[in-house]
């Protein structure tokens, strides 16, 4: 299994509070991704990174920001959590972009009350 | 409307039966992947298809990429309870950095 961890694994927070999710990899892969998974929607890309300090938006980036200061860590921040951001968040990594295999972390279940 | 539409959304069958899951789009993809996800875990890649008309087999699973590279199917022969899970297709548009995922098909194989 690819070495990807996510923390926390579960979080309950209140509307309006900031939340940061962490993805850590030990594979030295260049690309890292943040997805959210909601019933009927599959996985939707929030943001991705193609190198240290290089990030770009995905299809559902509003309300989210990311940072990557080291190859191994990719942080996702909800600046002011809303109930619509209740979801399961997955981090993924790949050696290259596009059609390269993506390896997924175990997910973080976030509940915004 | 999603770029990749999967059907059916849910499938419940008995052990030993066959099933087919479809992944359709009006867009052309340079490659298409199939993942399986089990409860509480992240998706795991099953296969990547890159050539129009390509057929790949993985034990009892057969994957096909449409000739026009707009659609794909996954066929499972003699399904087993271990095949239970969420099946996701994901496509890469030409020279992109990203994958687009379909909504998923949840498969339940009853013993």
PDB file of C-alpha atoms in Angstrom:
ATOM      1  CA  UNK A   1       0.000   0.000   0.000  1.00  0.00           C
ATOM      2  CA  UNK A   2       1.152   3.526  -0.794  1.00  0.00           C
ATOM      3  CA  UNK A   3       2.189   5.426   2.311  1.00  0.00           C
ATOM      4  CA  UNK A   4      -0.584   7.984   2.649  1.00  0.00           C
ATOM      5  CA  UNK A   5      -2.076   9.084   5.927  1.00  0.00           C
ATOM      6  CA  UNK A   6      -4.802  11.587   6.643  1.00  0.00           C
ATOM      7  CA  UNK A   7      -5.487  13.385   9.882  1.00  0.00           C
ATOM      8  CA  UNK A   8      -7.788  13.642  11.596  1.00  0.00           C
ATOM      9  CA  UNK A   9      -9.824  10.635  10.485  1.00  0.00           C
ATOM     10  CA  UNK A  10     -13.004  12.025  11.986  1.00  0.00           C
ATOM     11  CA  UNK A  11     -13.962  15.548  12.975  1.00  0.00           C
ATOM     12  CA  UNK A  12     -17.075  17.301  14.194  1.00  0.00           C
ATOM     13  CA  UNK A  13     -17.050  21.077  14.080  1.00  0.00           C
ATOM     14  CA  UNK A  14     -19.428  23.989  14.163  1.00  0.00           C
ATOM     15  CA  UNK A  15     -20.481  26.289  11.358  1.00  0.00           C
ATOM     16  CA  UNK A  16     -18.147  29.242  10.977  1.00  0.00           C
ATOM     17  CA  UNK A  17     -15.063  27.641  12.477  1.00  0.00           C
ATOM     18  CA  UNK A  18     -11.860  27.072  10.491  1.00  0.00           C
ATOM     19  CA  UNK A  19     -10.819  23.485   9.852  1.00  0.00           C
ATOM     20  CA  UNK A  20      -7.555  22.102   8.510  1.00  0.00           C
ATOM     21  CA  UNK A  21      -7.127  18.583   7.193  1.00  0.00           C
ATOM     22  CA  UNK A  22      -3.691  17.111   6.650  1.00  0.00           C
ATOM     23  CA  UNK A  23      -2.434  14.635   4.086  1.00  0.00           C
ATOM     24  CA  UNK A  24       1.005  13.114   4.532  1.00  0.00           C
ATOM     25  CA  UNK A  25       2.809  10.857   2.048  1.00  0.00           C
ATOM     26  CA  UNK A  26       6.039   8.889   2.252  1.00  0.00           C
ATOM     27  CA  UNK A  27       6.226   8.039  -1.480  1.00  0.00           C
ATOM     28  CA  UNK A  28       7.841  11.280  -2.711  1.00  0.00           C
ATOM     29  CA  UNK A  29       5.138  11.600  -5.384  1.00  0.00           C
ATOM     30  CA  UNK A  30       4.959  14.931  -7.162  1.00  0.00           C
ATOM     31  CA  UNK A  31       1.178  15.251  -7.437  1.00  0.00           C
ATOM     32  CA  UNK A  32      -1.255  15.450  -4.542  1.00  0.00           C
ATOM     33  CA  UNK A  33      -5.020  15.901  -4.690  1.00  0.00           C
ATOM     34  CA  UNK A  34      -7.909  16.672  -2.389  1.00  0.00           C
ATOM     35  CA  UNK A  35     -11.347  15.253  -3.234  1.00  0.00           C
ATOM     36  CA  UNK A  36     -14.670  15.260  -1.503  1.00  0.00           C
ATOM     37  CA  UNK A  37     -17.084  12.356  -1.782  1.00  0.00           C
ATOM     38  CA  UNK A  38     -20.838  12.770  -1.418  1.00  0.00           C
ATOM     39  CA  UNK A  39     -23.583  10.271  -2.240  1.00  0.00           C
ATOM     40  CA  UNK A  40     -24.363  10.201  -5.963  1.00  0.00           C
ATOM     41  CA  UNK A  41     -21.487  12.516  -6.856  1.00  0.00           C
ATOM     42  CA  UNK A  42     -18.555  10.158  -6.858  1.00  0.00           C
ATOM     43  CA  UNK A  43     -15.338  12.025  -6.151  1.00  0.00           C
ATOM     44  CA  UNK A  44     -15.074  15.723  -6.935  1.00  0.00           C
ATOM     45  CA  UNK A  45     -11.719  17.442  -7.117  1.00  0.00           C
ATOM     46  CA  UNK A  46     -11.260  20.386  -4.759  1.00  0.00           C
ATOM     47  CA  UNK A  47      -7.620  21.390  -5.327  1.00  0.00           C
ATOM     48  CA  UNK A  48      -4.476  19.696  -6.454  1.00  0.00           C
ATOM     49  CA  UNK A  49      -0.738  20.287  -6.299  1.00  0.00           C
ATOM     50  CA  UNK A  50       1.909  19.531  -8.897  1.00  0.00           C
ATOM     51  CA  UNK A  51       4.863  20.445  -6.719  1.00  0.00           C
ATOM     52  CA  UNK A  52       5.925  22.336  -3.624  1.00  0.00           C
ATOM     53  CA  UNK A  53       4.058  25.641  -3.563  1.00  0.00           C
ATOM     54  CA  UNK A  54       2.400  24.809  -6.916  1.00  0.00           C
ATOM     55  CA  UNK A  55      -1.347  24.353  -6.631  1.00  0.00           C
ATOM     56  CA  UNK A  56      -4.411  24.722  -8.810  1.00  0.00           C
ATOM     57  CA  UNK A  57      -8.163  24.679  -8.390  1.00  0.00           C
ATOM     58  CA  UNK A  58     -10.468  21.791  -9.086  1.00  0.00           C
ATOM     59  CA  UNK A  59     -14.158  21.794  -9.867  1.00  0.00           C
ATOM     60  CA  UNK A  60     -15.428  22.541  -6.326  1.00  0.00           C
ATOM     61  CA  UNK A  61     -12.784  24.862  -4.874  1.00  0.00           C
ATOM     62  CA  UNK A  62     -15.023  27.604  -3.434  1.00  0.00           C
ATOM     63  CA  UNK A  63     -14.648  27.847   0.341  1.00  0.00           C
ATOM     64  CA  UNK A  64     -11.425  25.815   0.383  1.00  0.00           C
ATOM     65  CA  UNK A  65      -7.747  26.706   0.301  1.00  0.00           C
ATOM     66  CA  UNK A  66      -4.644  24.520   0.203  1.00  0.00           C
ATOM     67  CA  UNK A  67      -0.970  24.756   0.940  1.00  0.00           C
ATOM     68  CA  UNK A  68       2.029  22.599   0.169  1.00  0.00           C
ATOM     69  CA  UNK A  69       5.260  23.725   1.786  1.00  0.00           C
ATOM     70  CA  UNK A  70       6.907  20.297   1.682  1.00  0.00           C
ATOM     71  CA  UNK A  71       6.705  17.433  -0.808  1.00  0.00           C
ATOM     72  CA  UNK A  72       5.177  15.133   1.769  1.00  0.00           C
ATOM     73  CA  UNK A  73       2.423  17.349   3.169  1.00  0.00           C
ATOM     74  CA  UNK A  74      -0.689  18.810   1.557  1.00  0.00           C
ATOM     75  CA  UNK A  75      -3.067  20.774   3.753  1.00  0.00           C
ATOM     76  CA  UNK A  76      -6.713  21.527   3.036  1.00  0.00           C
ATOM     77  CA  UNK A  77      -8.304  24.409   4.942  1.00  0.00           C
ATOM     78  CA  UNK A  78     -11.956  25.268   5.240  1.00  0.00           C
ATOM     79  CA  UNK A  79     -11.726  28.948   6.137  1.00  0.00           C
ATOM     80  CA  UNK A  80     -15.210  29.094   7.668  1.00  0.00           C
ATOM     81  CA  UNK A  81     -16.920  25.719   7.656  1.00  0.00           C
ATOM     82  CA  UNK A  82     -20.503  25.429   6.428  1.00  0.00           C
ATOM     83  CA  UNK A  83     -22.951  22.547   6.661  1.00  0.00           C
ATOM     84  CA  UNK A  84     -22.631  22.003   2.901  1.00  0.00           C
ATOM     85  CA  UNK A  85     -19.016  21.034   3.512  1.00  0.00           C
ATOM     86  CA  UNK A  86     -20.053  18.004   5.538  1.00  0.00           C
ATOM     87  CA  UNK A  87     -18.504  15.212   3.521  1.00  0.00           C
ATOM     88  CA  UNK A  88     -15.816  12.567   3.353  1.00  0.00           C
ATOM     89  CA  UNK A  89     -12.525  14.037   2.187  1.00  0.00           C
ATOM     90  CA  UNK A  90      -9.927  11.954   0.384  1.00  0.00           C
ATOM     91  CA  UNK A  91      -6.343  12.775  -0.369  1.00  0.00           C
ATOM     92  CA  UNK A  92      -4.637  11.108  -3.323  1.00  0.00           C
ATOM     93  CA  UNK A  93      -1.130  11.064  -4.735  1.00  0.00           C
ATOM     94  CA  UNK A  94       0.364  10.209  -8.099  1.00  0.00           C
ATOM     95  CA  UNK A  95       3.817  10.257  -9.637  1.00  0.00           C
ATOM     96  CA  UNK A  96       2.579  12.304 -12.575  1.00  0.00           C
ATOM     97  CA  UNK A  97      -0.645  14.011 -13.508  1.00  0.00           C
ATOM     98  CA  UNK A  98      -3.364  13.051 -15.940  1.00  0.00           C
ATOM     99  CA  UNK A  99      -3.988   9.355 -16.355  1.00  0.00           C
ATOM    100  CA  UNK A 100      -1.379   8.158 -13.901  1.00  0.00           C
ATOM    101  CA  UNK A 101      -2.575   5.875 -11.141  1.00  0.00           C
ATOM    102  CA  UNK A 102      -3.815   7.756  -8.125  1.00  0.00           C
ATOM    103  CA  UNK A 103      -3.318   6.237  -4.681  1.00  0.00           C
ATOM    104  CA  UNK A 104      -5.857   7.270  -2.106  1.00  0.00           C
ATOM    105  CA  UNK A 105      -5.656   7.825   1.604  1.00  0.00           C
ATOM    106  CA  UNK A 106      -8.188   6.361   4.059  1.00  0.00           C
ATOM    107  CA  UNK A 107     -10.356   9.497   4.125  1.00  0.00           C
ATOM    108  CA  UNK A 108     -11.476  12.042   6.715  1.00  0.00           C
ATOM    109  CA  UNK A 109     -15.110  12.147   7.722  1.00  0.00           C
ATOM    110  CA  UNK A 110     -16.103  15.743   8.507  1.00  0.00           C
ATOM    111  CA  UNK A 111     -19.400  16.773  10.063  1.00  0.00           C
ATOM    112  CA  UNK A 112     -20.226  20.478  10.234  1.00  0.00           C
ATOM    113  CA  UNK A 113     -23.068  21.239  12.624  1.00  0.00           C
TER     114      UNK A 113
ATOM    115  CA  UNK B   1     -24.958  16.876 -15.007  1.00  0.00           C
ATOM    116  CA  UNK B   2     -21.763  14.947 -14.538  1.00  0.00           C
ATOM    117  CA  UNK B   3     -19.208  14.603 -17.283  1.00  0.00           C
ATOM    118  CA  UNK B   4     -19.136  10.848 -16.690  1.00  0.00           C
ATOM    119  CA  UNK B   5     -22.456   9.144 -16.062  1.00  0.00           C
ATOM    120  CA  UNK B   6     -22.450   5.717 -14.477  1.00  0.00           C
ATOM    121  CA  UNK B   7     -25.340   3.283 -14.614  1.00  0.00           C
ATOM    122  CA  UNK B   8     -26.931   1.737 -12.793  1.00  0.00           C
ATOM    123  CA  UNK B   9     -26.403   3.616  -9.539  1.00  0.00           C
ATOM    124  CA  UNK B  10     -27.092   0.497  -7.519  1.00  0.00           C
ATOM    125  CA  UNK B  11     -27.047  -3.203  -8.366  1.00  0.00           C
ATOM    126  CA  UNK B  12     -27.963  -6.103  -6.121  1.00  0.00           C
ATOM    127  CA  UNK B  13     -27.402  -9.637  -7.394  1.00  0.00           C
ATOM    128  CA  UNK B  14     -26.972 -13.174  -6.129  1.00  0.00           C
ATOM    129  CA  UNK B  15     -23.607 -14.894  -5.987  1.00  0.00           C
ATOM    130  CA  UNK B  16     -22.817 -16.555  -9.316  1.00  0.00           C
ATOM    131  CA  UNK B  17     -24.724 -14.088 -11.469  1.00  0.00           C
ATOM    132  CA  UNK B  18     -23.127 -11.784 -14.023  1.00  0.00           C
ATOM    133  CA  UNK B  19     -23.309  -8.004 -14.013  1.00  0.00           C
ATOM    134  CA  UNK B  20     -22.322  -5.065 -16.189  1.00  0.00           C
ATOM    135  CA  UNK B  21     -21.648  -1.487 -15.131  1.00  0.00           C
ATOM    136  CA  UNK B  22     -21.569   1.329 -17.656  1.00  0.00           C
ATOM    137  CA  UNK B  23     -19.675   4.610 -17.777  1.00  0.00           C
ATOM    138  CA  UNK B  24     -20.798   7.041 -20.476  1.00  0.00           C
ATOM    139  CA  UNK B  25     -19.890  10.518 -21.639  1.00  0.00           C
ATOM    140  CA  UNK B  26     -20.321  12.850 -24.584  1.00  0.00           C
ATOM    141  CA  UNK B  27     -16.649  13.807 -24.244  1.00  0.00           C
ATOM    142  CA  UNK B  28     -13.588  12.003 -25.525  1.00  0.00           C
ATOM    143  CA  UNK B  29     -11.051  10.787 -22.983  1.00  0.00           C
ATOM    144  CA  UNK B  30      -7.420   9.930 -23.593  1.00  0.00           C
ATOM    145  CA  UNK B  31      -7.639   7.249 -20.929  1.00  0.00           C
ATOM    146  CA  UNK B  32     -10.169   5.835 -18.538  1.00  0.00           C
ATOM    147  CA  UNK B  33      -9.682   4.133 -15.186  1.00  0.00           C
ATOM    148  CA  UNK B  34     -11.845   1.914 -13.024  1.00  0.00           C
ATOM    149  CA  UNK B  35     -11.535   1.933  -9.249  1.00  0.00           C
ATOM    150  CA  UNK B  36     -13.196  -0.135  -6.540  1.00  0.00           C
ATOM    151  CA  UNK B  37     -13.887   1.306  -3.124  1.00  0.00           C
ATOM    152  CA  UNK B  38     -14.809  -0.677  -0.036  1.00  0.00           C
ATOM    153  CA  UNK B  39     -16.620   0.871   2.944  1.00  0.00           C
ATOM    154  CA  UNK B  40     -14.392   3.070   5.076  1.00  0.00           C
ATOM    155  CA  UNK B  41     -11.503   2.982   2.624  1.00  0.00           C
ATOM    156  CA  UNK B  42     -10.189   4.961  -0.319  1.00  0.00           C
ATOM    157  CA  UNK B  43     -10.641   3.814  -3.922  1.00  0.00           C
ATOM    158  CA  UNK B  44      -8.134   1.347  -5.366  1.00  0.00           C
ATOM    159  CA  UNK B  45      -7.265   1.224  -9.051  1.00  0.00           C
ATOM    160  CA  UNK B  46      -8.424  -1.872 -10.943  1.00  0.00           C
ATOM    161  CA  UNK B  47      -7.414  -1.037 -14.509  1.00  0.00           C
ATOM    162  CA  UNK B  48      -6.539   1.709 -16.978  1.00  0.00           C
ATOM    163  CA  UNK B  49      -7.635   1.565 -20.615  1.00  0.00           C
ATOM    164  CA  UNK B  50      -6.080   3.885 -23.171  1.00  0.00           C
ATOM    165  CA  UNK B  51      -6.914   2.639 -26.669  1.00  0.00           C
ATOM    166  CA  UNK B  52     -10.325   2.837 -28.342  1.00  0.00           C
ATOM    167  CA  UNK B  53     -11.847  -0.655 -28.506  1.00  0.00           C
ATOM    168  CA  UNK B  54      -9.411  -2.005 -25.939  1.00  0.00           C
ATOM    169  CA  UNK B  55     -10.507  -4.948 -23.809  1.00  0.00           C
ATOM    170  CA  UNK B  56      -8.697  -5.872 -20.605  1.00  0.00           C
ATOM    171  CA  UNK B  57      -9.363  -8.834 -18.363  1.00  0.00           C
ATOM    172  CA  UNK B  58      -8.577  -9.110 -14.689  1.00  0.00           C
ATOM    173  CA  UNK B  59      -9.633 -12.597 -13.564  1.00  0.00           C
ATOM    174  CA  UNK B  60     -13.466 -12.476 -13.651  1.00  0.00           C
ATOM    175  CA  UNK B  61     -13.566  -8.760 -14.521  1.00  0.00           C
ATOM    176  CA  UNK B  62     -13.621  -7.586 -18.144  1.00  0.00           C
ATOM    177  CA  UNK B  63     -13.145  -3.924 -19.000  1.00  0.00           C
ATOM    178  CA  UNK B  64     -13.878  -2.392 -22.367  1.00  0.00           C
ATOM    179  CA  UNK B  65     -13.107   1.078 -23.729  1.00  0.00           C
ATOM    180  CA  UNK B  66     -15.461   2.257 -26.458  1.00  0.00           C
ATOM    181  CA  UNK B  67     -14.157   2.708 -29.992  1.00  0.00           C
ATOM    182  CA  UNK B  68     -14.725   6.465 -29.794  1.00  0.00           C
ATOM    183  CA  UNK B  69     -13.173   6.646 -26.295  1.00  0.00           C
ATOM    184  CA  UNK B  70     -16.334   8.177 -24.855  1.00  0.00           C
ATOM    185  CA  UNK B  71     -17.589   5.220 -22.860  1.00  0.00           C
ATOM    186  CA  UNK B  72     -16.513   2.134 -20.987  1.00  0.00           C
ATOM    187  CA  UNK B  73     -18.008  -0.918 -19.370  1.00  0.00           C
ATOM    188  CA  UNK B  74     -17.084  -3.297 -16.589  1.00  0.00           C
ATOM    189  CA  UNK B  75     -18.434  -6.845 -16.734  1.00  0.00           C
ATOM    190  CA  UNK B  76     -18.128  -9.251 -13.831  1.00  0.00           C
ATOM    191  CA  UNK B  77     -18.661 -12.943 -14.479  1.00  0.00           C
ATOM    192  CA  UNK B  78     -19.920 -15.219 -11.722  1.00  0.00           C
ATOM    193  CA  UNK B  79     -19.916 -12.485  -9.102  1.00  0.00           C
ATOM    194  CA  UNK B  80     -18.780 -13.301  -5.579  1.00  0.00           C
ATOM    195  CA  UNK B  81     -19.519 -11.526  -2.281  1.00  0.00           C
ATOM    196  CA  UNK B  82     -15.956 -10.199  -2.365  1.00  0.00           C
ATOM    197  CA  UNK B  83     -16.899  -8.163  -5.453  1.00  0.00           C
ATOM    198  CA  UNK B  84     -19.206  -6.042  -3.304  1.00  0.00           C
ATOM    199  CA  UNK B  85     -18.210  -2.394  -3.314  1.00  0.00           C
ATOM    200  CA  UNK B  86     -18.495   0.966  -5.036  1.00  0.00           C
ATOM    201  CA  UNK B  87     -17.159   0.956  -8.586  1.00  0.00           C
ATOM    202  CA  UNK B  88     -15.959   4.284  -9.947  1.00  0.00           C
ATOM    203  CA  UNK B  89     -14.879   5.192 -13.438  1.00  0.00           C
ATOM    204  CA  UNK B  90     -12.537   8.131 -13.961  1.00  0.00           C
ATOM    205  CA  UNK B  91     -11.441   9.745 -17.199  1.00  0.00           C
ATOM    206  CA  UNK B  92      -8.516  11.867 -18.215  1.00  0.00           C
ATOM    207  CA  UNK B  93      -9.227  14.434 -20.893  1.00  0.00           C
ATOM    208  CA  UNK B  94      -6.455  15.053 -23.388  1.00  0.00           C
ATOM    209  CA  UNK B  95      -3.162  16.137 -21.829  1.00  0.00           C
ATOM    210  CA  UNK B  96      -4.715  17.107 -18.535  1.00  0.00           C
ATOM    211  CA  UNK B  97      -3.454  16.950 -15.002  1.00  0.00           C
ATOM    212  CA  UNK B  98      -6.715  15.791 -13.553  1.00  0.00           C
ATOM    213  CA  UNK B  99      -9.146  12.916 -13.501  1.00  0.00           C
ATOM    214  CA  UNK B 100     -12.911  13.345 -13.653  1.00  0.00           C
ATOM    215  CA  UNK B 101     -14.861  10.748 -11.716  1.00  0.00           C
ATOM    216  CA  UNK B 102     -18.276   9.316 -12.392  1.00  0.00           C
ATOM    217  CA  UNK B 103     -20.917   9.120  -9.681  1.00  0.00           C
ATOM    218  CA  UNK B 104     -20.228   5.472  -8.954  1.00  0.00           C
ATOM    219  CA  UNK B 105     -22.158   2.196  -9.032  1.00  0.00           C
ATOM    220  CA  UNK B 106     -22.752   0.446  -5.757  1.00  0.00           C
ATOM    221  CA  UNK B 107     -22.681  -3.332  -6.219  1.00  0.00           C
ATOM    222  CA  UNK B 108     -23.981  -5.784  -3.635  1.00  0.00           C
ATOM    223  CA  UNK B 109     -23.401  -9.484  -4.193  1.00  0.00           C
ATOM    224  CA  UNK B 110     -25.453 -11.621  -1.847  1.00  0.00           C
ATOM    225  CA  UNK B 111     -24.218 -15.083  -0.843  1.00  0.00           C
TER     226      UNK B 111
END
